[in-house]
Short mmCIF file of C-alpha atoms in Angstrom, two decimals:
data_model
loop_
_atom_site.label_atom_id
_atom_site.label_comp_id
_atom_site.label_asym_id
_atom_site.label_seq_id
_atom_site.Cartn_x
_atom_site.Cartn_y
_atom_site.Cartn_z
CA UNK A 1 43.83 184.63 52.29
CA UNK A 2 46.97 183.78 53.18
CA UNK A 3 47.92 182.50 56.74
CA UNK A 4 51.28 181.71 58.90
CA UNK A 5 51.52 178.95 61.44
CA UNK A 6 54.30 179.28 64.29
CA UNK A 7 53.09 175.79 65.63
CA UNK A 8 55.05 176.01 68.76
CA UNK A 9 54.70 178.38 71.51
CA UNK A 10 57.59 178.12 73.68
CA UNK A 11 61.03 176.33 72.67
CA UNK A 12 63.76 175.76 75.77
CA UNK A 13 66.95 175.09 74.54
CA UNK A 14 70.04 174.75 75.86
CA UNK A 15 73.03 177.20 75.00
CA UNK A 16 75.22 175.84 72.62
CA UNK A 17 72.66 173.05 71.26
CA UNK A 18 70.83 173.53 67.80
CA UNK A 19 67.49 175.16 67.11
CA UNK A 20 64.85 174.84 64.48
CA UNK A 21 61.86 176.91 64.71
CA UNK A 22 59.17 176.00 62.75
CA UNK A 23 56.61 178.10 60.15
CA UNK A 24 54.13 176.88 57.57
CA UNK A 25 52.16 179.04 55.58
CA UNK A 26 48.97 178.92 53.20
CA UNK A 27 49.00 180.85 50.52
CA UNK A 28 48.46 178.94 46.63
CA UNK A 29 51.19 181.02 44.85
CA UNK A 30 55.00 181.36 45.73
CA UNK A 31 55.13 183.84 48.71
CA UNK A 32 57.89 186.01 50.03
CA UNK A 33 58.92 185.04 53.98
CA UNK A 34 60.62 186.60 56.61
CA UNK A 35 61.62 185.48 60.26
CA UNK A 36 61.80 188.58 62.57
CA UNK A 37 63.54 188.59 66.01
CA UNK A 38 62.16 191.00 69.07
CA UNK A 39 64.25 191.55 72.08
CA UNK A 40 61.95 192.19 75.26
CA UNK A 41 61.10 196.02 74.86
CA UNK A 42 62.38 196.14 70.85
CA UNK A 43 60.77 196.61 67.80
CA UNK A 44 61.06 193.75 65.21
CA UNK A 45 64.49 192.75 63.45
CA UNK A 46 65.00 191.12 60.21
CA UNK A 47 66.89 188.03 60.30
CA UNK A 48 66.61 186.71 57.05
CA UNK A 49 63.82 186.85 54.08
CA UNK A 50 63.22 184.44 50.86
CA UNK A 51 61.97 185.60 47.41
CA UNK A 52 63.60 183.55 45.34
CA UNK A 53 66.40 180.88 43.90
CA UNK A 54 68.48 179.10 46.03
CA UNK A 55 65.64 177.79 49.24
CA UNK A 56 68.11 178.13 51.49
CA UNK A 57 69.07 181.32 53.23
CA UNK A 58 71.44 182.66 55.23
CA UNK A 59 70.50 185.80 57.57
CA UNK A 60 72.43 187.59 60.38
CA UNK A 61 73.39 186.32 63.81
CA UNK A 62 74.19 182.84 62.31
CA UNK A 63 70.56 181.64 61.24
CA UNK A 64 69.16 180.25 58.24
CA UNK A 65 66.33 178.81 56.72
CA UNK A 66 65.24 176.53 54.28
CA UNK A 67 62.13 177.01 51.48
CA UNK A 68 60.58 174.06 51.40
CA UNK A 69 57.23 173.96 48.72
CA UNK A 70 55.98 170.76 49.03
CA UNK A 71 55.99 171.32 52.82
CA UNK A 72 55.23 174.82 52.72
CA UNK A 73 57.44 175.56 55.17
CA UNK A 74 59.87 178.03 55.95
CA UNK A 75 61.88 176.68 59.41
CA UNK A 76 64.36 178.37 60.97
CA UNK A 77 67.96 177.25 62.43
CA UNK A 78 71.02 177.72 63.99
CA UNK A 79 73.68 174.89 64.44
CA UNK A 80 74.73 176.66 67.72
CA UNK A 81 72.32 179.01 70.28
CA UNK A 82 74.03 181.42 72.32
CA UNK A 83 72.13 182.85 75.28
CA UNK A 84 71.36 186.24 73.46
CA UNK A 85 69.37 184.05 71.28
CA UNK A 86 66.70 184.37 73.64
CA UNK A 87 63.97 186.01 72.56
CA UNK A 88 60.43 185.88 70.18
CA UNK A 89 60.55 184.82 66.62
CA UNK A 90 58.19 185.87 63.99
CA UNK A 91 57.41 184.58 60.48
CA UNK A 92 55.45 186.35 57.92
CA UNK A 93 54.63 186.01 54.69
CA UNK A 94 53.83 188.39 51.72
CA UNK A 95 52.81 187.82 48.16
CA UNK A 96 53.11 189.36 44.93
CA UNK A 97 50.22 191.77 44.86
CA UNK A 98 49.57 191.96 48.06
CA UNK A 99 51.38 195.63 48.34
CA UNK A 100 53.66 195.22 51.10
CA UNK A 101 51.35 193.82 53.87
CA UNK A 102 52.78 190.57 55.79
CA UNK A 103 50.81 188.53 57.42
CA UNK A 104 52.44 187.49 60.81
CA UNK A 105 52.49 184.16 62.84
CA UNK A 106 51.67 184.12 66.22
CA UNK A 107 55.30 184.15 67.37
CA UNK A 108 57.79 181.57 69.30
CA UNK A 109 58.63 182.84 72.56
CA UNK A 110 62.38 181.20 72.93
CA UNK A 111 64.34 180.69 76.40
CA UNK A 112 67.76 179.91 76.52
CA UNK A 113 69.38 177.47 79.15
CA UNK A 114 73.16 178.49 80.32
CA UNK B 1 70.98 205.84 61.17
CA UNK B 2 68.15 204.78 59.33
CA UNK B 3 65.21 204.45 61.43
CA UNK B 4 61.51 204.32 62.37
CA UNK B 5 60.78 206.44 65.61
CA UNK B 6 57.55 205.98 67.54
CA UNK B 7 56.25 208.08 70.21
CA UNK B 8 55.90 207.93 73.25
CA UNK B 9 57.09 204.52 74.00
CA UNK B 10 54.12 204.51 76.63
CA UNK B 11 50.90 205.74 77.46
CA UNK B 12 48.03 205.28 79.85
CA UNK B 13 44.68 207.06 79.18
CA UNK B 14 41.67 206.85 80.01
CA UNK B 15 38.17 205.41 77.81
CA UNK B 16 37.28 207.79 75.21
CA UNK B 17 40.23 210.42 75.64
CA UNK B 18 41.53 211.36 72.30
CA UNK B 19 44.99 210.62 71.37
CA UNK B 20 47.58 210.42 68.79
CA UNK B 21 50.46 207.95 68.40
CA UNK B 22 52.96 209.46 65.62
CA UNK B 23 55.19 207.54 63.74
CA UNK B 24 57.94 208.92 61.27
CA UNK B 25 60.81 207.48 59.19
CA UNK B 26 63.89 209.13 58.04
CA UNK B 27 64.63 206.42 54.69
CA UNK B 28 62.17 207.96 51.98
CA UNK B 29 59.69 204.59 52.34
CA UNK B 30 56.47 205.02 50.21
CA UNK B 31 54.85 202.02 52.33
CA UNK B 32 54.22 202.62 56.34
CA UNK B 33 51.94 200.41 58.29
CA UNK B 34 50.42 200.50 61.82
CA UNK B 35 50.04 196.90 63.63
CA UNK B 36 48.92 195.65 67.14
CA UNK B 37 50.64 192.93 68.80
CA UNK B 38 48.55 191.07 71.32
CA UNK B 39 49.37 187.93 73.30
CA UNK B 40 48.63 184.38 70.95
CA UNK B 41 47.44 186.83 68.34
CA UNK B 42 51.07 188.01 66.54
CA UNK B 43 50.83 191.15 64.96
CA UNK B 44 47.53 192.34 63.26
CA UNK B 45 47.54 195.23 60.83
CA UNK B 46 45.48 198.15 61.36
CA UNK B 47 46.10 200.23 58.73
CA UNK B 48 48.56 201.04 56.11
CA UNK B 49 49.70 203.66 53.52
CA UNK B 50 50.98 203.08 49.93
CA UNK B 51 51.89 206.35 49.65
CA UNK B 52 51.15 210.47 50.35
CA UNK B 53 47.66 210.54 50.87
CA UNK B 54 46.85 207.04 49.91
CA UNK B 55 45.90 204.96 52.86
CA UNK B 56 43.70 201.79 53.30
CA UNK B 57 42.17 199.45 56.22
CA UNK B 58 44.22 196.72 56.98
CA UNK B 59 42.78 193.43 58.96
CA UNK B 60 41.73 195.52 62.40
CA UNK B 61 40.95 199.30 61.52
CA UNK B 62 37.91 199.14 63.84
CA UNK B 63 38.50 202.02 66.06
CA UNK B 64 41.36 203.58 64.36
CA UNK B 65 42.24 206.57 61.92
CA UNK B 66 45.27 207.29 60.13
CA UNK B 67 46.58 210.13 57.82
CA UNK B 68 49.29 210.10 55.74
CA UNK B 69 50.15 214.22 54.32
CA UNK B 70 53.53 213.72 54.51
CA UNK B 71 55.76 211.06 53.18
CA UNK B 72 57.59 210.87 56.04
CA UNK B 73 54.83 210.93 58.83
CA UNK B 74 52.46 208.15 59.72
CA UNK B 75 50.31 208.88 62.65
CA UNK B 76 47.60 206.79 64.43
CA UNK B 77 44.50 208.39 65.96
CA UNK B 78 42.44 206.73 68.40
CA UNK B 79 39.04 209.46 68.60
CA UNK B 80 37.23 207.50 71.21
CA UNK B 81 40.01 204.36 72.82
CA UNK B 82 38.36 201.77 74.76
CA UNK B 83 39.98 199.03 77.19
CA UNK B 84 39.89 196.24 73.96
CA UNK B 85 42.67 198.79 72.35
CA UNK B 86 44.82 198.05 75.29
CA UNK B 87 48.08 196.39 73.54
CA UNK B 88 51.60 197.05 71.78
CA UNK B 89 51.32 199.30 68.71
CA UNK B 90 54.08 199.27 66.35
CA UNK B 91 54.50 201.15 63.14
CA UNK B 92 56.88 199.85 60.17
CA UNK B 93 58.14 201.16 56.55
CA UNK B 94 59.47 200.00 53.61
CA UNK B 95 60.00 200.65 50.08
CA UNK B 96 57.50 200.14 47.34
CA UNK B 97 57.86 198.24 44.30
CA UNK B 98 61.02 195.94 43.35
CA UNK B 99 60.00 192.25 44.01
CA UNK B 100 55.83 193.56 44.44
CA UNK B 101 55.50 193.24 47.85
CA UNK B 102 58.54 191.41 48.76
CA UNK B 103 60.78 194.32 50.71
CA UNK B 104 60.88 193.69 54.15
CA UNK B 105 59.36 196.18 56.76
CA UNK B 106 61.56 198.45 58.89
CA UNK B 107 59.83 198.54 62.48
CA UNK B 108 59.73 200.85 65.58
CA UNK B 109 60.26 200.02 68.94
CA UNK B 110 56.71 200.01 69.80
CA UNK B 111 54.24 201.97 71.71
CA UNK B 112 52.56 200.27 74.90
CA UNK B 113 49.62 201.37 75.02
CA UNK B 114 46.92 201.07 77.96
CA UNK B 115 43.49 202.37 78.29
CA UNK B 116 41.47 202.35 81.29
#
């Protein structure tokens, strides 16, 4: 079964400094990811999602991420973090066959330094 | 606006008092899904729906029914809750087909849900 690891918990950063968020999965064939954002007392937003070609994608708010196979890794960025930033971050992953179910990480909860 | 509207946004109940959490979304979706989100756990699915009348156990349905008789309406039943169902529901949609799995889910803002 396929599985999503948000290795870090909690990220500080400080605003106007760059971010990478990190997400590997397990899963043997090429998988579909996503990186979610959720405000405190929101549902989840789609910031970006890969499926295929170009391994690096561009989403909304100014973050992107990069495909990597070997690594199987799906890490998320922005050059530039702007206190609004602040909130959880969620990668899942889905695979062809799987219907439409993601599986989920376990979330990185980020704060936001002024 | 395209949405997926959950209610109520919160309930407390008490052990083994019936209730229903309904779900519905307004963009034709085939696919709807109910997940828990619980503290260093993500979110868990609980159950899900390919379609009208076509609905299958997801990796927590322990506890949990679901019905699905109209495309547009995705409720969650709890017939008996106990204090382990105590946590943030939320309910999602998206389309079916295209890339085979790969269209991204459309979420709600949650239920909070706590039983006593």
């Amino acid at each position: 079964a396929q599985s999503v690891t948000q290795p870090d918990i909690h990220i500080t950063v400080s605003e106007g400094a760059s971010l990478e968020l990190r997400c590997n999965y397990s899963y043997g064939a090429t998988p579909y990811l996503f990186w979610y954002v959720q405000s405190p007392g929101q549902g989840l937003q789609l910031l970006l999602k890969y499926f295929s070609g170009d391994t690096l994608v561009q989403g909304i708010k100014g973050f992107e991420a990069e495909f990597k196979r070997s690594q199987s890794s799906f890490n998320l960025r922005k050059p530039s973090v702007h206190w609004s930033d602040a909130a959880e971050y969620f990668c899942a992953v889905g695979y062809t066959g799987g219907g439409n179910k993601l599986t989920f990480g376990t979330g990185t909860q980020l704060k936001v330094e002024l | 606006e395209a949405q997926v509207t959950q209610n109520p946004r919160y309930l407390i109940t008490v052990t083994g008092k019936k209730l229903t959490v309904t779900c519905s979304q307004n963009m034709n979706h085939e696919y709807m899904s109910w997940y828990r989100q619980d503290p260093g756990l993500g979110l868990r699915q609980i159950y899900y729906s390919m379609n009208v009348e076509v609905t299958d156990k997801g990796d927590v349905p322990e506890g949990y029914k679901v019905s699905r008789k109209e495309k547009r309406n995705f409720p969650l039943i709890l017939e008996s809750p106990s204090p382990n169902q105590t946590s943030l529901y939320f309910c999602a949609s998206s389309l079916v087909g295209g890339q085979g799995g790969g269209s991204p889910l459309h979420f709600g803002n949650g239920t909070r849900l706590t039983v006593t």
